[in-house]
Coordinates of C-alpha atoms and ligand atoms in Angstrom, one line a residue:
X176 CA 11.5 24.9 -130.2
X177 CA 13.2 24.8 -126.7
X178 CA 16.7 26.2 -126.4
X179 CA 19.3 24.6 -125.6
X180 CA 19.3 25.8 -122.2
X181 CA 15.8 24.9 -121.1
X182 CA 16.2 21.3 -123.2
X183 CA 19.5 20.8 -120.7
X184 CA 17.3 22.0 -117.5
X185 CA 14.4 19.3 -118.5
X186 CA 17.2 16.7 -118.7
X187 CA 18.7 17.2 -115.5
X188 CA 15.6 17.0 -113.4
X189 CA 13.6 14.7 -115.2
X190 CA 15.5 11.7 -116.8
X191 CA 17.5 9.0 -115.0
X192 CA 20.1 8.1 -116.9
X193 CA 22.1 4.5 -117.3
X194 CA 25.2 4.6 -116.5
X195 CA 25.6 8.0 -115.2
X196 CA 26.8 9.6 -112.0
X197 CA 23.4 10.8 -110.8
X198 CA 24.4 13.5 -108.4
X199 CA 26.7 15.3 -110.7
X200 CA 24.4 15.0 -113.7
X201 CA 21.5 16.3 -111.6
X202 CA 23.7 19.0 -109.8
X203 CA 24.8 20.1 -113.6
X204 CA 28.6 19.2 -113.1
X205 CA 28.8 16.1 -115.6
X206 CA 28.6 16.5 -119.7
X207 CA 25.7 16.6 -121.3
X208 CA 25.2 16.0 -125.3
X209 CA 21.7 16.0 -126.7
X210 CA 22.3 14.3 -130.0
X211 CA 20.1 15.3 -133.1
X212 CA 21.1 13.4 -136.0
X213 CA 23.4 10.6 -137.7
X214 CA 24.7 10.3 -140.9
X215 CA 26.9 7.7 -141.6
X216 CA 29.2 6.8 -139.3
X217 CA 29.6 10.5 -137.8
X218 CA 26.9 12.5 -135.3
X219 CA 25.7 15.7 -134.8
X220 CA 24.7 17.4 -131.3
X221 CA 22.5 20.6 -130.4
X222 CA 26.2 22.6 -130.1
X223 CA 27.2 22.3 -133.5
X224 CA 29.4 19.4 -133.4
X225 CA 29.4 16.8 -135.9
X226 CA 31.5 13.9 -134.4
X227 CA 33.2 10.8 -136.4
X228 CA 31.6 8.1 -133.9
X229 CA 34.4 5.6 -133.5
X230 CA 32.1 3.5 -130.7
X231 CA 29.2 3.3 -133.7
X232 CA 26.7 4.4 -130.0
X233 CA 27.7 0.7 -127.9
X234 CA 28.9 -0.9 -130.3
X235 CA 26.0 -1.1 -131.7
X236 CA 25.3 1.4 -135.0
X237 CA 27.3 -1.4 -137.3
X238 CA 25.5 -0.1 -140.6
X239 CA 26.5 3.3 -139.8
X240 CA 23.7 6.0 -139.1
X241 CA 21.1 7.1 -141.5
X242 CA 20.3 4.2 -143.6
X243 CA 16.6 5.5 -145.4
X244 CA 16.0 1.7 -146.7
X245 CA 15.9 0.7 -142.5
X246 CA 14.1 3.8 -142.1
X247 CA 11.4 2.7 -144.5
X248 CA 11.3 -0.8 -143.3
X249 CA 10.4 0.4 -139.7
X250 CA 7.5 2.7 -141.4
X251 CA 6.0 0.3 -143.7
X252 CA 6.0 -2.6 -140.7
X253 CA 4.7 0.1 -138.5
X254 CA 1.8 1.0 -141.1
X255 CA 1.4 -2.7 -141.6
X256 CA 1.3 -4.4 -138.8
X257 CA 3.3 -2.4 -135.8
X258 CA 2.2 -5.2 -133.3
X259 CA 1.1 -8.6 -132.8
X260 CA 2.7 -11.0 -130.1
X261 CA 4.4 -14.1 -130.8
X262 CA 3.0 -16.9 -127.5
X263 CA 1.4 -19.7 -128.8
X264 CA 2.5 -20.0 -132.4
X265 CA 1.6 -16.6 -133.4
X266 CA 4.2 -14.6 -136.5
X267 CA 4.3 -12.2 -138.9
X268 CA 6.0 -12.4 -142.1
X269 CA 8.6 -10.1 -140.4
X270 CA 9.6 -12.2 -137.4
X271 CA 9.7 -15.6 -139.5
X272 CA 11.1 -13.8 -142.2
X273 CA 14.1 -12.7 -140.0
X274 CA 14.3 -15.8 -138.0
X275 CA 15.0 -17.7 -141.4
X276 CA 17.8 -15.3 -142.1
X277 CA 19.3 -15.5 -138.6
X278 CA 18.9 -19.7 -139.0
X279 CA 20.9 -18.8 -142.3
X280 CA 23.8 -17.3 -141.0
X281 CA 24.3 -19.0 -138.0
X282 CA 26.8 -21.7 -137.6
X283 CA 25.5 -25.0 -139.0
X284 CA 24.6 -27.1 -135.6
X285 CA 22.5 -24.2 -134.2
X286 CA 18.7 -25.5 -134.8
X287 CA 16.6 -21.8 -133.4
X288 CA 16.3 -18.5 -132.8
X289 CA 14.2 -16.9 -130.1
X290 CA 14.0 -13.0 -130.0
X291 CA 13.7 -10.4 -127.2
X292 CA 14.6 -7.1 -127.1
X293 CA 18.3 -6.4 -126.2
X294 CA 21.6 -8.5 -124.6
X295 CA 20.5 -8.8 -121.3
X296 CA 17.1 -10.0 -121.6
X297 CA 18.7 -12.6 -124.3
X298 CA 21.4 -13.9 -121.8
X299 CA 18.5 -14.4 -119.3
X300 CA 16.8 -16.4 -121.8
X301 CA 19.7 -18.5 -122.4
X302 CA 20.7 -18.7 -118.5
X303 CA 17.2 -19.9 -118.2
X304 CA 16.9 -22.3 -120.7
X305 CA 20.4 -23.7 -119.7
X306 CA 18.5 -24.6 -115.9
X307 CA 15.4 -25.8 -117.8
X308 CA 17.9 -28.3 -119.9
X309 CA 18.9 -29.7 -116.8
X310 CA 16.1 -30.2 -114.8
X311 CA 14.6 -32.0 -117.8
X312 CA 17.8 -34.4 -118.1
X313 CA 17.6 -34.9 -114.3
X314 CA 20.5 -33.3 -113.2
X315 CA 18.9 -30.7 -110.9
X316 CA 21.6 -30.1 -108.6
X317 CA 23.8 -29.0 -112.1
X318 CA 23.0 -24.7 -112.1
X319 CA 25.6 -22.6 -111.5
X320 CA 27.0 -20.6 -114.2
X321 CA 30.8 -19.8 -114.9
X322 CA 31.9 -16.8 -115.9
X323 CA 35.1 -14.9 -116.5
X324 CA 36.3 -11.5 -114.7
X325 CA 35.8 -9.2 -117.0
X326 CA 33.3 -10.4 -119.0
X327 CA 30.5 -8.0 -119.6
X328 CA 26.8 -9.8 -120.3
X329 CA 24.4 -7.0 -119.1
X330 CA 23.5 -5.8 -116.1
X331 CA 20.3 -7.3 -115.0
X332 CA 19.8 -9.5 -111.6
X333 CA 21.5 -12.7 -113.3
X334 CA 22.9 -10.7 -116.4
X335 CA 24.7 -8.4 -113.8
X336 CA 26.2 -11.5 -111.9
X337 CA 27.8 -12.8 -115.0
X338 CA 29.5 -9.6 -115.6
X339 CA 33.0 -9.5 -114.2
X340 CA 33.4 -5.9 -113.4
X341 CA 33.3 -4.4 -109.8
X342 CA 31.1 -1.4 -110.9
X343 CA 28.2 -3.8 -112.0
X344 CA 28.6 -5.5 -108.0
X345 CA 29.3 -3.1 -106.1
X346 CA 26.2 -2.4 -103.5
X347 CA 23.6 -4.3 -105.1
X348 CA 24.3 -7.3 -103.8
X349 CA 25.7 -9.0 -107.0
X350 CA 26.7 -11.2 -108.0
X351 CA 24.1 -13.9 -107.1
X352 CA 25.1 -17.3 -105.6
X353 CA 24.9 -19.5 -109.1
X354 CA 27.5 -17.5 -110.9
X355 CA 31.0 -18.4 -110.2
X356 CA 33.9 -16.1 -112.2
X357 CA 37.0 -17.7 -113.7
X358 CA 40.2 -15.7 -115.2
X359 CA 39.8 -13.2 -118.2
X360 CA 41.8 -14.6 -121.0
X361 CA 44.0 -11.5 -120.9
X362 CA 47.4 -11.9 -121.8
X363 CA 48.8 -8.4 -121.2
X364 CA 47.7 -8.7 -117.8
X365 CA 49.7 -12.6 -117.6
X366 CA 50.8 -12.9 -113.9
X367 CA 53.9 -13.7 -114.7
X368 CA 55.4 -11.2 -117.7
X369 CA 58.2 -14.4 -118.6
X370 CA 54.8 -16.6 -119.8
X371 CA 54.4 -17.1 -123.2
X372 CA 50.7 -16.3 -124.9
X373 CA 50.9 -21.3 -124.8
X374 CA 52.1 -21.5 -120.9
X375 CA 49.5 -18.3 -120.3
X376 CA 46.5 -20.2 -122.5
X377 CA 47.8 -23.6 -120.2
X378 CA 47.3 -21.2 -117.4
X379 CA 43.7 -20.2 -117.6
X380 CA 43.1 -24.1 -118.6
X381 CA 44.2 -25.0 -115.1
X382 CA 42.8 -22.2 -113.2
X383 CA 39.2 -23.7 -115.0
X384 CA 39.7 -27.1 -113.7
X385 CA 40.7 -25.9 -110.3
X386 CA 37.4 -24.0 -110.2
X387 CA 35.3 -27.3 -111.5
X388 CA 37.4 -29.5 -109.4
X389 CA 36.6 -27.6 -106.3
X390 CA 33.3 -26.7 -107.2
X391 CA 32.2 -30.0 -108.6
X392 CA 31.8 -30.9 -112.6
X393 CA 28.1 -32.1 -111.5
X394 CA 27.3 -28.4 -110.4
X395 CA 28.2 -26.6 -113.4
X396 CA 25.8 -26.1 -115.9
X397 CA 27.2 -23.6 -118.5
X398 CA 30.6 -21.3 -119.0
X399 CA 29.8 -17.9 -120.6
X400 CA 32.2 -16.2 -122.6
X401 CA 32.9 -13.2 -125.3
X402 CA 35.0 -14.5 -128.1
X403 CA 36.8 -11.3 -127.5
X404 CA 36.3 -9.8 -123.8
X405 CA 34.4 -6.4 -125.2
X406 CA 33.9 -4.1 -122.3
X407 CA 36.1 -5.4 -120.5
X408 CA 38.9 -4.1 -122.4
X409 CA 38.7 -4.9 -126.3
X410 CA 40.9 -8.1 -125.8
X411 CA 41.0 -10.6 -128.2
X412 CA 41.7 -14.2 -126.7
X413 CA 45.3 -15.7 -127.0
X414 CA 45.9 -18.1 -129.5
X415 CA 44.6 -21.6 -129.2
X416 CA 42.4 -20.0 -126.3
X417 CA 38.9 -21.6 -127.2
X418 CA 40.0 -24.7 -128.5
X419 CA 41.7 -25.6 -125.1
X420 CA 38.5 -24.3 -123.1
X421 CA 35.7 -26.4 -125.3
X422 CA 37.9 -29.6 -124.8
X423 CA 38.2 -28.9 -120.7
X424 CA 33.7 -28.2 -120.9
X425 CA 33.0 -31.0 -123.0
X426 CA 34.5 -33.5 -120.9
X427 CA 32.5 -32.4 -118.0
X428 CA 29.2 -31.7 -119.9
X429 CA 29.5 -27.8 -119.3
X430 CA 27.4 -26.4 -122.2
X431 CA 29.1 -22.9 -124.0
X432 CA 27.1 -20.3 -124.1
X433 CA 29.2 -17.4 -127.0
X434 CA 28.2 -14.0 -125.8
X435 CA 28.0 -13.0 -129.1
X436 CA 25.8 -9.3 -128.5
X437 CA 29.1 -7.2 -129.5
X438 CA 30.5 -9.9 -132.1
X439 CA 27.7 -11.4 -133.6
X440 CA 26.7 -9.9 -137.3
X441 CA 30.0 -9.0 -138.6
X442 CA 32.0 -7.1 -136.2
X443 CA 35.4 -9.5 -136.5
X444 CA 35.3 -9.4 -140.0
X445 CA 33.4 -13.2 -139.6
X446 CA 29.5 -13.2 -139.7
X447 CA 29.3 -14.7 -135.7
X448 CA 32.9 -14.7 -133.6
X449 CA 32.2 -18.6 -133.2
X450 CA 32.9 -19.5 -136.5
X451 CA 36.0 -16.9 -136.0
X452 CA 37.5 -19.0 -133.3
X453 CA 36.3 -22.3 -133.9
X454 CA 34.2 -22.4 -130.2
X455 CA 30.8 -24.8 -130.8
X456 CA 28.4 -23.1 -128.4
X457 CA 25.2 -24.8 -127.3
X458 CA 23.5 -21.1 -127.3
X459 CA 24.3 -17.8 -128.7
X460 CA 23.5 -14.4 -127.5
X461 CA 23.2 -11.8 -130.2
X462 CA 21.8 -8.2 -130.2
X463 CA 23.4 -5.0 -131.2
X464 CA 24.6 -5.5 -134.7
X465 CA 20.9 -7.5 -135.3
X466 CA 19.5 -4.5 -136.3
X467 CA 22.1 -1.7 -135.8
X468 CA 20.0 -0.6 -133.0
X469 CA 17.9 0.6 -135.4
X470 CA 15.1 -0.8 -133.2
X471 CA 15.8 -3.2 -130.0
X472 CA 15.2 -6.7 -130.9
X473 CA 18.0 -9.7 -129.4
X474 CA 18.2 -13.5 -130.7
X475 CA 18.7 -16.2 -128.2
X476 CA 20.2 -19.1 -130.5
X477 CA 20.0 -22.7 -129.6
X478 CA 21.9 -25.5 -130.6
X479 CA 20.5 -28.8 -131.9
X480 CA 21.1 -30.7 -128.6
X481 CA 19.5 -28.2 -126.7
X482 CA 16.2 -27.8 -128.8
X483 CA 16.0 -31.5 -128.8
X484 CA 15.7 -31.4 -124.4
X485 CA 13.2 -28.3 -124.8
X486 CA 11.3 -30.2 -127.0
X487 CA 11.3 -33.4 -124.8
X488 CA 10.6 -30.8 -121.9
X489 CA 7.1 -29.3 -123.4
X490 CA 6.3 -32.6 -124.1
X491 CA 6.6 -34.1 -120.8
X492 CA 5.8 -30.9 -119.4
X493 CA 3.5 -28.5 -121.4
X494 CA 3.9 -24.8 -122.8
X495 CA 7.6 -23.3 -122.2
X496 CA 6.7 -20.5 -119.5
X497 CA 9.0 -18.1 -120.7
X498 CA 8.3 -15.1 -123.4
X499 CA 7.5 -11.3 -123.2
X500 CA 4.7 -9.2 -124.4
X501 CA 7.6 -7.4 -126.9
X502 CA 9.8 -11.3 -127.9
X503 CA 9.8 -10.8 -131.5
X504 CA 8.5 -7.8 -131.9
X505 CA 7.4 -7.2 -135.5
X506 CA 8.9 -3.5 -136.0
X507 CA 12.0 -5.0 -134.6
X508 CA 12.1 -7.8 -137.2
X509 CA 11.4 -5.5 -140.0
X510 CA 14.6 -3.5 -139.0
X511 CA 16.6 -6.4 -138.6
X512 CA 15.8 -7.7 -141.9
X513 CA 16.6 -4.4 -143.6
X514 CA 19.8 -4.5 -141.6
X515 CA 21.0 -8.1 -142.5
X516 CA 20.5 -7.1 -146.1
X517 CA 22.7 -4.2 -145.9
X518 CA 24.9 -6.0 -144.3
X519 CA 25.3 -8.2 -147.6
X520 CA 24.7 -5.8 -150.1
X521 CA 27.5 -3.6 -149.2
X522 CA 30.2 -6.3 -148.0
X523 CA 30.4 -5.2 -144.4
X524 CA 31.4 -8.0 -142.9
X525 CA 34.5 -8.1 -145.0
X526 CA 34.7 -4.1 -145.1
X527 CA 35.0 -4.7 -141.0
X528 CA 38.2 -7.3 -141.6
X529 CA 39.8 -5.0 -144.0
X530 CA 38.9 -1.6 -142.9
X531 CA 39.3 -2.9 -139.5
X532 CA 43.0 -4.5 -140.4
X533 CA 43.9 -0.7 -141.6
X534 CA 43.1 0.9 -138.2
X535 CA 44.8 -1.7 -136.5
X536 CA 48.4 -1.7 -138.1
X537 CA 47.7 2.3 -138.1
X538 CA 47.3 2.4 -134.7
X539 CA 50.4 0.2 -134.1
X540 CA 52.5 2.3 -136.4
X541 CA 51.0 5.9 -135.1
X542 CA 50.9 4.9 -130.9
X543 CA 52.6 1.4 -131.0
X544 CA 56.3 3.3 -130.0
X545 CA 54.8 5.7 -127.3
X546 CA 56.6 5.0 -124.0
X547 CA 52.8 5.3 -122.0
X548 CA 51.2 2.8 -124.4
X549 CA 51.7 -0.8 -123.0
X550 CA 49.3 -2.4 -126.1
X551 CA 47.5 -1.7 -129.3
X552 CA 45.1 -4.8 -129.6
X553 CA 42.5 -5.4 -131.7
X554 CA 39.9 -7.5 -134.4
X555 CA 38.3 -6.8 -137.2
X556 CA 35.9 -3.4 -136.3
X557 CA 37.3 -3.6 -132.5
X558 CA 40.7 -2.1 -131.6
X559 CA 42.3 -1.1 -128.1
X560 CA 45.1 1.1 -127.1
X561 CA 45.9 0.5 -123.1
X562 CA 47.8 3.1 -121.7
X563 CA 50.8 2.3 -118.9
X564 CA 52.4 4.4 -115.9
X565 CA 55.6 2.4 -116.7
X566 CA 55.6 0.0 -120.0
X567 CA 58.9 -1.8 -119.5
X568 CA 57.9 -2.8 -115.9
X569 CA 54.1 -2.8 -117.3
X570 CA 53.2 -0.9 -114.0
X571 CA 49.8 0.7 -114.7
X572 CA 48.2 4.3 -113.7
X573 CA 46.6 4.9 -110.7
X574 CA 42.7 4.9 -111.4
X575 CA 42.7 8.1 -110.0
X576 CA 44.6 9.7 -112.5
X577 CA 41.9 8.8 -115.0
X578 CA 44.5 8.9 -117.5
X579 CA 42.4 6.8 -120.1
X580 CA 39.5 9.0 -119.7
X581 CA 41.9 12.3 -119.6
X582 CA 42.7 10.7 -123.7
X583 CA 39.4 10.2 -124.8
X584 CA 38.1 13.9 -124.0
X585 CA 41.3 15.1 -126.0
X586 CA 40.0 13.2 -128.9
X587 CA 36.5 14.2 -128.3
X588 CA 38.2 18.1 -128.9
X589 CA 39.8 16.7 -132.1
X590 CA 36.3 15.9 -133.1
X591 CA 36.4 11.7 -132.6
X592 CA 34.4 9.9 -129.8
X593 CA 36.2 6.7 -128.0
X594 CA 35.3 4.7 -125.4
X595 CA 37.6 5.0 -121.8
X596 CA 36.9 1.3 -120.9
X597 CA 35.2 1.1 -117.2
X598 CA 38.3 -0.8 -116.0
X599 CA 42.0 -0.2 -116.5
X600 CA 43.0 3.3 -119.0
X601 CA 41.8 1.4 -121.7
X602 CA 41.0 3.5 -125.1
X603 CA 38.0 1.6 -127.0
X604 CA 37.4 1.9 -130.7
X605 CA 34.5 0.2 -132.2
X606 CA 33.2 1.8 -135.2
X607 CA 30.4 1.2 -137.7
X608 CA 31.4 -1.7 -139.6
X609 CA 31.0 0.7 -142.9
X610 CA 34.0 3.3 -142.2
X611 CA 36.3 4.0 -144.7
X612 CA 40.1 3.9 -144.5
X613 CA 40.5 7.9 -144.6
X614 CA 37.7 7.8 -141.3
X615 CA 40.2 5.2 -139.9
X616 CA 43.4 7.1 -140.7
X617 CA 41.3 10.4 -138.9
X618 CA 41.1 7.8 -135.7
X619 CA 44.7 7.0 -135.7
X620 CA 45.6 10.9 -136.1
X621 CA 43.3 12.5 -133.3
X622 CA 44.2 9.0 -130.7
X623 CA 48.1 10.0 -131.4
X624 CA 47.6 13.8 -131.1
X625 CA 45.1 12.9 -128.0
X626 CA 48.0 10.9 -126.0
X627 CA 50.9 13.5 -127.1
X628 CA 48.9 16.1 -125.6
X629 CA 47.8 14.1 -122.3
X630 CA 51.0 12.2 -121.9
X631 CA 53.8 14.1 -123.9
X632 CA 55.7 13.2 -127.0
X633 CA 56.9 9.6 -125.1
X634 CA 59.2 8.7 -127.8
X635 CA 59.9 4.7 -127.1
Ligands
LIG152 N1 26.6 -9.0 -123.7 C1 27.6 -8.2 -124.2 C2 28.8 -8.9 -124.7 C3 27.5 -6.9 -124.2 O1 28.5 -6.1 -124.7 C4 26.3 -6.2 -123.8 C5 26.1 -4.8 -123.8 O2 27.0 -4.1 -124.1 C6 25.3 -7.1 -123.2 C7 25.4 -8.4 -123.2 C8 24.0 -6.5 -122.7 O3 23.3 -6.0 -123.7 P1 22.1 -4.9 -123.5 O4 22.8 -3.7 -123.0 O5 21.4 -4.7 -124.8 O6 21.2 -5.4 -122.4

C-alpha cells in the first residue's frame, strides 16, 4: 500500500482538481484529505480522522454514507446488465423502473423524466428544450434565459452563465449573451434595512418587470430559480416570494424552470421544493439526492405543456437530437431506485423537516445572540449562519479577512465539516437527511465553540 506521503505526491502532480486553487495545490500549500470511507453520516480520512459530515459531500450524500442495500443494487445491475444506451426507445428494467418512481413523486402536472448524469448536464437539457419549445411554437426570437444573482446552476458554458456568482465569470468569458440575471431573493441583504420581508418581495417583483420591460416579454423564454438560493448562501425565499414571481411569468408566457438539484428528493422536509412553495414549473432539474451520489445520474422533468410541444416537434420534425452515450445509465438507475426506497422506508423526508427543525432553533438559541452573527437561516436539512463585521449597522467583513472560512476550519478541529459559502462569510450546513438530533446538537456545539474562538465570546 502507498503511504500517505507518496499517495499526497501522486495527487499533487497528477490530478486536476474542481474547484481548487491549482498553484497552491500543486506547489503543496493548500489542504489535502484523501478520504477512505463513510459510514453514516460521518467520514473517515487516511490521517485518522473520522469527521460528522454536516455538507453530506455537496449536498449530495442525503441517505447518509454506507448504505449496503445501494451497495448491492449497483453490483447486481453491474453483474446484470452494467450498460445499454437509451436512443431510440431502448430501457432496462432499471431506467423505466426509476422513471415510474420519479413520475410518482413528482408534482402532478409534470408528464416526463429524462436522465443524464449530474446538475449541469440536466439544466442544459432543460435550457435546450426550453429553445426547442419555442422554435416549434414560432416564437424564435423568444431565448434568453433569466436568472437570479446568486443562483448557482452548474458551471458548464450555459450552466455557468446561469450561475450568479463572480467566481464562475470571471475570465472565461461568461456569462454568455442569452442569460440575463435578476435580484437574489435575499432579504438580509434588502437595500434598504427599513423594508419589510412584503415591500422587499414587492421589490424583487418590480425589479423583474423592469428587466422584461426593458428587455422585451417576447425575448424571454424561461426564469430559473432555486426554491431556496443553495450556494449562493442557504437562503430560503421571503414569504409570498414564488407566488408573486409565477403570477409576473405567466402573464408574459415566461416558462419556470425549479432548479431543484439541491432540493429535489427530500432535502426541505417536502419530497421536491415546488410543492414546498407552491411554484408550478414547466421543468425540473434534479440530481444529487436522486441517488445520494451513490452513482451520477440527473432527471430533467417536463411538464405536460411542454411534452405536448416536443411531441408536436418530433412530429413535424423527426428524432429529438439531443441525448448522451451515458442518459439513463442503467447502474445509475439501479442506485437511484435503491435510494428512493430508502428514502421511504426510513421516513427521511420527514426526518429532514424535523431533524432539520432541531438544528435550526439550536442554532438560533446557541449563535442567534452573538454580536458577529447577523442571521441563522435555514429549511428543513439546509441551515446558514452569516457572520457580520458590525450586525446593528449590518456592515459585513471584508473578504479578505476570510472570516467565514477562518469558522469553518475551527470546526473542522472540533471534528465537523461545513461549508464557507463562495460569497459573503457564510457558514453552510447541509447534512444527510438521516442525522439524528444528538449529531445536530454536536453541529450547534462545535459552530458556537468555532465562532467564540474566531470571533470572541460576542455576547449580544
Ligand atoms: N444546480 C444546483 C442548484 C446545484 O446546487 C448544482 C451543484 O451544486 C448544480 C445545479 C450543478 O450540478 P452538478 O455539479 O452535478 O453539475
Amino acid at each position: 500500500m502507498l503511504t500517505n506521503d507518496e499517495l499526497a505526491k501522486w495527487d499533487r502532480e497528477s490530478f486536476f482538481h474542481p474547484s481548487t486553487h491549482l498553484g497552491q495545490f500543486a506547489r503543496g500549500e493548500a489542504a489535502q484529505r484523501i478520504v477512505t470511507g463513510g459510514e453514516g453520516v460521518f467520514i473517515t480520512d487516511r490521517d485518522g480522522n473520522r469527521l460528522l459530515d454536516g455538507f453530506a459531500g455537496l449536498y449530495c450524500v442525503n441517505v447518509g454514507y454506507g448504505r449496503p442495500e445501494i451497495a448491492q443494487a449497483i453490483a447486481d445491475q453491474a453483474k446484470e446488465l452494467a450498460y445499454y444506451h437509451a436512443y431510440a426507445g431502448h430501457g432496462s428494467e432499471a431506467n423505466i423502473t426509476l422513471a415510474k418512481m420519479v413520475m410518482d413523486r413528482a408534482p402532478d402536472h409534470m408528464a416526463r423524466v429524462y436522465f443524464g448524469l449530474g446538475g449541469s448536464d440536466a439544466n442544459e437539457t432543460n435550457i435546450k428544450l426550453v429553445w426547442y419549445y419555442n422554435n416549434i411554437l414560432g416564437r424564435p426570437e423568444k431565448k434568453k434565459i433569466i436568472s437570479r444573482w446568486r443562483g448557482y446552476h452548474g458551471s458548464g458554458l450555459m450552466t455557468g452563465s446561469l450561475t450568479g456568482l463572480e467566481l464562475f465569470h470571471k475570465k472565461f468569458d461568461l456569462p454568455l449573451a442569452q442569460v440575463i440575471h435578476t435580484d437574489a431573493p435575499y432579504y438580509y441583504h434588502r437595500p434598504d434595512l427599513a423594508m419589510s420581508e412584503a415591500d422587499f418581495v414587492a421589490h424583487c417583483v418590480a425589479r423583474l418587470e423592469d428587466l422584461i420591460a426593458t428587455e422585451g416579454a417576447d425575448t424571454i423564454a424561461a426564469f430559473i430559480g432555486e426554491p431556496v438560493l443553495g450556494t449562493g448562501g442557504i437562503v430560503p425565499p421571503p414569504e409570498g416570494y414564488w407566488p408573486a414571481i409565477q403570477k409576473v411569468l405567466d402573464r408574459h408566457e415566461i416558462l419556470l424552470i425549479a432548479d431543484e438539484v439541491v432540493t429535489g428528493f427530500g432535502r426541505l422536509g417536502s419530497m421536491f421544493g415546488s410543492d414546498h412553495y407552491g411554484m408550478k414549473p414547466d421543468l425540473i432539474t434534479s440530481a444529487k439526492g436522486l441517488t445520494s451520489a451513490y452513482a451520477p445520474l440527473s432527471a430533467s422533468i417536463v411538464g405536460q405543456r411542454m411534452w405536448d410541444v416536443l411531441m408536436q416537434g418530433t412530429d413535424e420534425y423527426g428524432v429529438l437530437g439531443h441525448g448522451w452515450t451515458y442518459s439513463a445509465h442503467p447502474i445509475g438507475a439501479a442506485a437511484g431506485i435503491a435510494n428512493l426506497k430508502l428514502i421511504d422506508d426510513l421516513g427521511l423526508v420527514q426526518n429532514a423537516a424535523e431533524v432539520g427543525a432541531h438544528l435550526l432553533a439550536g442554532m438560533r438559541e446557541a449563535v442567534g445572540g452573538h454580536a458577529h452573527v447577523g442571521e441563522v437561516r435555514g429549511e428543513g436539512m439546509l441551515c446558514a449562519v452569516e457572520l457580520v463585521a458590525d450586525r446593528d449597522r449590518r456592515r459585513f467583513f471584508e473578504a479578505s479577512e476570510t472570516m467565514g472560512a477562518k469558522v469553518v476550519a475551527a470546526m473542522l478541529k472540533r471534528g465537523v465539516i461545513a461549508r464557507a459559502m463562495p460569497q459573503g462569510d457564510i457558514i453552510g450546513l447541509a447534512p444527510p437527511l438521516c442525522l439524528s438530533r444528538e449529531e445536530a446538537d454536536q453541529i450547534v456545539t462545535v459552530t458556537r465553540d468555532a465562532i467564540v474562538e474566531v470571533l470572541g465570546p460576542g455576547s449580544a
